[in-house]
Short mmCIF file of C-alpha atoms in Angstrom, two decimals:
data_model
loop_
_atom_site.label_atom_id
_atom_site.label_comp_id
_atom_site.label_asym_id
_atom_site.label_seq_id
_atom_site.Cartn_x
_atom_site.Cartn_y
_atom_site.Cartn_z
CA MET A 958 38.51 -90.62 -52.29
CA ARG A 959 39.60 -92.75 -55.26
CA GLY A 960 42.46 -95.03 -54.54
CA THR A 961 41.92 -95.29 -50.78
CA HIS A 962 39.10 -96.89 -48.79
CA ARG A 963 37.03 -95.97 -45.81
CA LYS A 964 36.53 -98.50 -43.10
CA MET A 965 32.86 -97.73 -42.32
CA LEU A 966 29.79 -95.71 -43.19
CA SER A 967 29.94 -92.46 -41.29
CA ASP A 968 26.88 -90.38 -42.09
CA TRP A 969 24.83 -91.15 -38.93
CA GLU A 970 22.06 -88.87 -40.29
CA ALA A 971 21.58 -90.97 -43.43
CA PRO A 972 17.88 -91.99 -43.64
CA TYR A 973 18.71 -95.67 -43.98
CA LEU A 974 20.84 -95.67 -40.74
CA GLN A 975 18.28 -93.66 -38.88
CA ALA A 976 15.46 -95.99 -39.92
CA MET A 977 17.50 -98.92 -38.80
CA ALA A 978 18.42 -97.33 -35.44
CA ARG A 979 14.79 -96.52 -34.74
CA GLN A 980 13.82 -100.18 -35.32
CA ILE A 981 16.76 -101.49 -33.36
CA GLU A 982 15.61 -99.42 -30.33
CA THR A 983 12.31 -101.30 -30.24
CA GLN A 984 13.82 -104.84 -29.95
CA SER A 985 15.45 -106.92 -27.17
CA LYS A 986 19.14 -107.68 -27.20
CA GLU A 987 18.41 -111.30 -27.93
CA THR A 988 16.32 -110.51 -31.04
CA LEU A 989 18.94 -108.04 -32.22
CA ALA A 990 21.76 -110.55 -31.73
CA ARG A 991 19.93 -113.27 -33.57
CA TRP A 992 19.07 -110.98 -36.48
CA ALA A 993 22.68 -109.69 -36.74
CA VAL A 994 24.31 -113.10 -36.39
CA VAL A 995 21.98 -114.80 -38.91
CA TYR A 996 22.37 -111.96 -41.43
CA ALA A 997 26.16 -111.84 -41.06
CA GLU A 998 26.49 -115.58 -41.36
CA ARG A 999 24.29 -115.76 -44.49
CA VAL A 1000 25.40 -112.58 -46.28
CA ILE A 1001 28.71 -111.21 -44.82
CA LEU A 1002 30.68 -114.33 -44.00
CA PRO A 1003 30.96 -115.39 -47.60
CA LEU A 1004 32.77 -112.21 -48.46
CA TRP A 1005 35.36 -112.95 -45.76
CA THR A 1006 35.82 -116.57 -46.75
CA SER A 1007 36.26 -115.67 -50.46
CA HIS A 1008 39.26 -113.51 -49.56
CA ASN A 1009 40.57 -115.60 -46.67
CA PRO A 1010 39.76 -119.22 -47.15
CA GLY A 1011 40.93 -121.24 -44.18
CA ASP A 1012 40.74 -118.31 -41.70
CA GLU A 1013 37.92 -119.41 -39.47
CA ARG A 1014 38.06 -116.59 -36.90
CA PRO A 1015 34.93 -114.75 -38.15
CA ARG A 1016 32.93 -117.99 -38.37
CA GLU A 1017 34.12 -118.97 -34.90
CA ALA A 1018 32.87 -115.63 -33.56
CA LEU A 1019 29.46 -116.20 -35.05
CA ASP A 1020 29.42 -119.78 -33.71
CA ALA A 1021 30.34 -118.40 -30.19
CA ALA A 1022 27.57 -115.88 -30.34
CA LYS A 1023 25.06 -118.62 -31.42
CA ALA A 1024 26.30 -120.76 -28.52
CA TRP A 1025 25.63 -117.86 -26.18
CA LEU A 1026 22.16 -117.31 -27.65
CA SER A 1027 21.36 -120.94 -27.09
CA GLY A 1028 22.54 -120.80 -23.46
CA GLU A 1029 25.43 -123.18 -24.14
CA VAL A 1030 28.13 -120.71 -23.04
CA LYS A 1031 28.51 -117.54 -21.01
CA LEU A 1032 29.89 -114.29 -22.34
CA PRO A 1033 33.46 -114.87 -20.97
CA GLN A 1034 33.62 -118.10 -22.92
CA ALA A 1035 32.42 -116.41 -26.16
CA LYS A 1036 34.60 -113.36 -25.86
CA PRO A 1037 37.92 -114.81 -26.99
CA ALA A 1038 36.40 -115.82 -30.35
CA ILE A 1039 34.90 -112.40 -30.82
CA LEU A 1040 38.25 -110.70 -30.02
CA ALA A 1041 39.94 -113.05 -32.53
CA CYS A 1042 37.51 -111.93 -35.15
CA HIS A 1043 38.45 -108.32 -34.47
CA ALA A 1044 42.09 -109.34 -34.90
CA ALA A 1045 41.17 -110.95 -38.23
CA ALA A 1046 39.84 -107.67 -39.35
CA ARG A 1047 43.05 -105.87 -38.43
CA SER A 1048 45.04 -108.47 -40.31
CA ALA A 1049 43.06 -107.75 -43.51
CA ALA A 1050 43.96 -104.11 -43.75
CA ASP A 1051 45.06 -104.64 -47.34
CA LYS A 1052 41.73 -106.16 -48.36
CA PRO A 1053 38.94 -103.63 -47.95
CA VAL A 1054 36.07 -106.12 -48.57
CA ALA A 1055 37.46 -108.69 -46.14
CA GLN A 1056 38.37 -106.12 -43.54
CA ALA A 1057 34.90 -104.54 -43.56
CA ALA A 1058 33.28 -108.01 -43.54
CA ALA A 1059 35.36 -109.09 -40.46
CA ARG A 1060 34.58 -105.86 -38.66
CA ALA A 1061 30.86 -106.39 -39.40
CA ILE A 1062 30.97 -109.93 -38.16
CA GLY A 1063 32.77 -108.98 -35.06
CA GLN A 1064 30.28 -106.29 -34.28
CA CYS A 1065 27.37 -108.67 -34.90
CA ALA A 1066 28.90 -111.28 -32.55
CA SER A 1067 29.52 -108.51 -29.99
CA THR A 1068 25.80 -107.82 -29.90
CA ILE A 1069 25.62 -110.60 -27.24
CA HIS A 1070 27.58 -108.18 -25.01
CA SER A 1071 25.87 -104.87 -25.98
CA ALA A 1072 22.82 -104.53 -28.12
CA ARG A 1073 24.06 -101.40 -29.91
CA HIS A 1074 26.83 -103.32 -31.55
CA CYS A 1075 24.35 -104.66 -34.04
CA ILE A 1076 24.49 -101.44 -35.95
CA GLY A 1077 27.93 -102.55 -37.02
CA LEU A 1078 26.14 -104.83 -39.43
CA ALA A 1079 25.11 -101.70 -41.35
CA LEU A 1080 28.16 -99.55 -40.71
CA TYR A 1081 30.69 -102.14 -41.86
CA GLY A 1082 28.74 -104.90 -43.55
CA ALA A 1083 26.84 -102.70 -46.03
CA LEU A 1084 30.17 -101.10 -47.01
CA ALA A 1085 31.79 -104.47 -47.41
CA LEU A 1086 29.07 -105.49 -49.81
CA ALA A 1087 29.27 -102.17 -51.69
CA TYR A 1088 33.07 -102.65 -52.09
CA HIS A 1089 32.45 -106.17 -53.19
CA ARG A 1090 29.92 -105.05 -55.79
CA LEU A 1091 31.60 -101.87 -57.02
CA GLY A 1092 35.27 -102.09 -56.13
CA THR A 1093 37.32 -99.55 -54.20
CA GLN A 1094 38.09 -97.27 -57.08
CA VAL A 1095 34.52 -95.83 -57.45
CA GLY A 1096 33.57 -92.59 -55.76
CA TRP A 1097 32.17 -92.44 -52.19
CA TYR A 1098 28.75 -91.30 -53.51
CA GLU A 1099 28.27 -94.53 -55.53
CA LEU A 1100 29.44 -96.64 -52.53
CA GLU A 1101 27.04 -94.89 -50.24
CA LEU A 1102 24.17 -95.57 -52.60
CA ALA A 1103 24.98 -99.28 -52.86
CA ALA A 1104 25.48 -99.47 -49.09
CA GLY A 1105 22.15 -97.71 -48.55
CA GLU A 1106 20.41 -100.31 -50.76
CA GLU A 1107 21.98 -103.05 -48.64
CA CYS A 1108 20.89 -101.31 -45.47
CA GLU A 1109 17.31 -101.48 -46.76
CA ARG A 1110 17.59 -105.23 -47.11
CA MET A 1111 19.09 -105.41 -43.59
CA LEU A 1112 16.19 -103.41 -42.22
CA LYS A 1113 13.67 -105.62 -44.02
CA ALA A 1114 15.37 -108.71 -42.42
CA LEU A 1115 15.13 -107.00 -39.04
CA LEU A 1116 11.47 -106.12 -39.49
CA GLU A 1117 10.77 -109.77 -40.39
CA VAL A 1118 12.12 -110.95 -37.00
CA SER A 1119 11.03 -108.05 -34.87
CA VAL A 1120 8.75 -108.70 -31.87
CA PRO A 1121 5.71 -106.45 -32.01
CA ASP A 1122 5.40 -104.30 -28.86
CA GLU A 1123 8.58 -105.95 -27.45
CA PRO A 1124 8.10 -105.80 -23.71
CA LYS A 1125 11.84 -105.60 -22.93
CA PRO A 1126 13.56 -103.49 -25.60
CA ALA A 1127 17.27 -102.97 -25.21
CA ARG A 1128 18.37 -99.75 -23.69
CA ILE A 1129 20.63 -98.22 -26.32
CA SER A 1130 22.81 -95.12 -26.13
CA TRP A 1131 24.21 -94.55 -29.61
CA GLN A 1132 26.95 -92.20 -28.52
CA CYS A 1133 27.50 -91.17 -32.22
#
């Protein structure tokens, strides 16, 4: 796969994705959205801004999700910013790190609509970080290893904010 890039991790059976999915299933949509948005803002957004300074669409999507989480806005008010973030990802097709980062951010912000979108943090965000660290010319095996390491950090962050015995876990159908 040298010379081209993949847009997301695709081995759903990978242990790091399965471990994350199992933990996600135990948490509420609000907990998942907070985790995904905070992680994306802290770790993934800097990748986007380093490639696209001045394009605020991903930041605005995260801000809209935070406004929803705080009760300031309803989903229909947040949705345009999230859709604009997805458009930002499409506009960055020639920049694999930026494109994967914007896709991850869009999915994280979309968690306010559907809890299962939070897995996009791993599927896109871990790959964005692997591309950032290793480049796009390395083999897929090396990229998957680096992405797996990032997924471990993501899972650790989720575990830190997880509610023990969450009384209202999100109902998630992965459809993978």
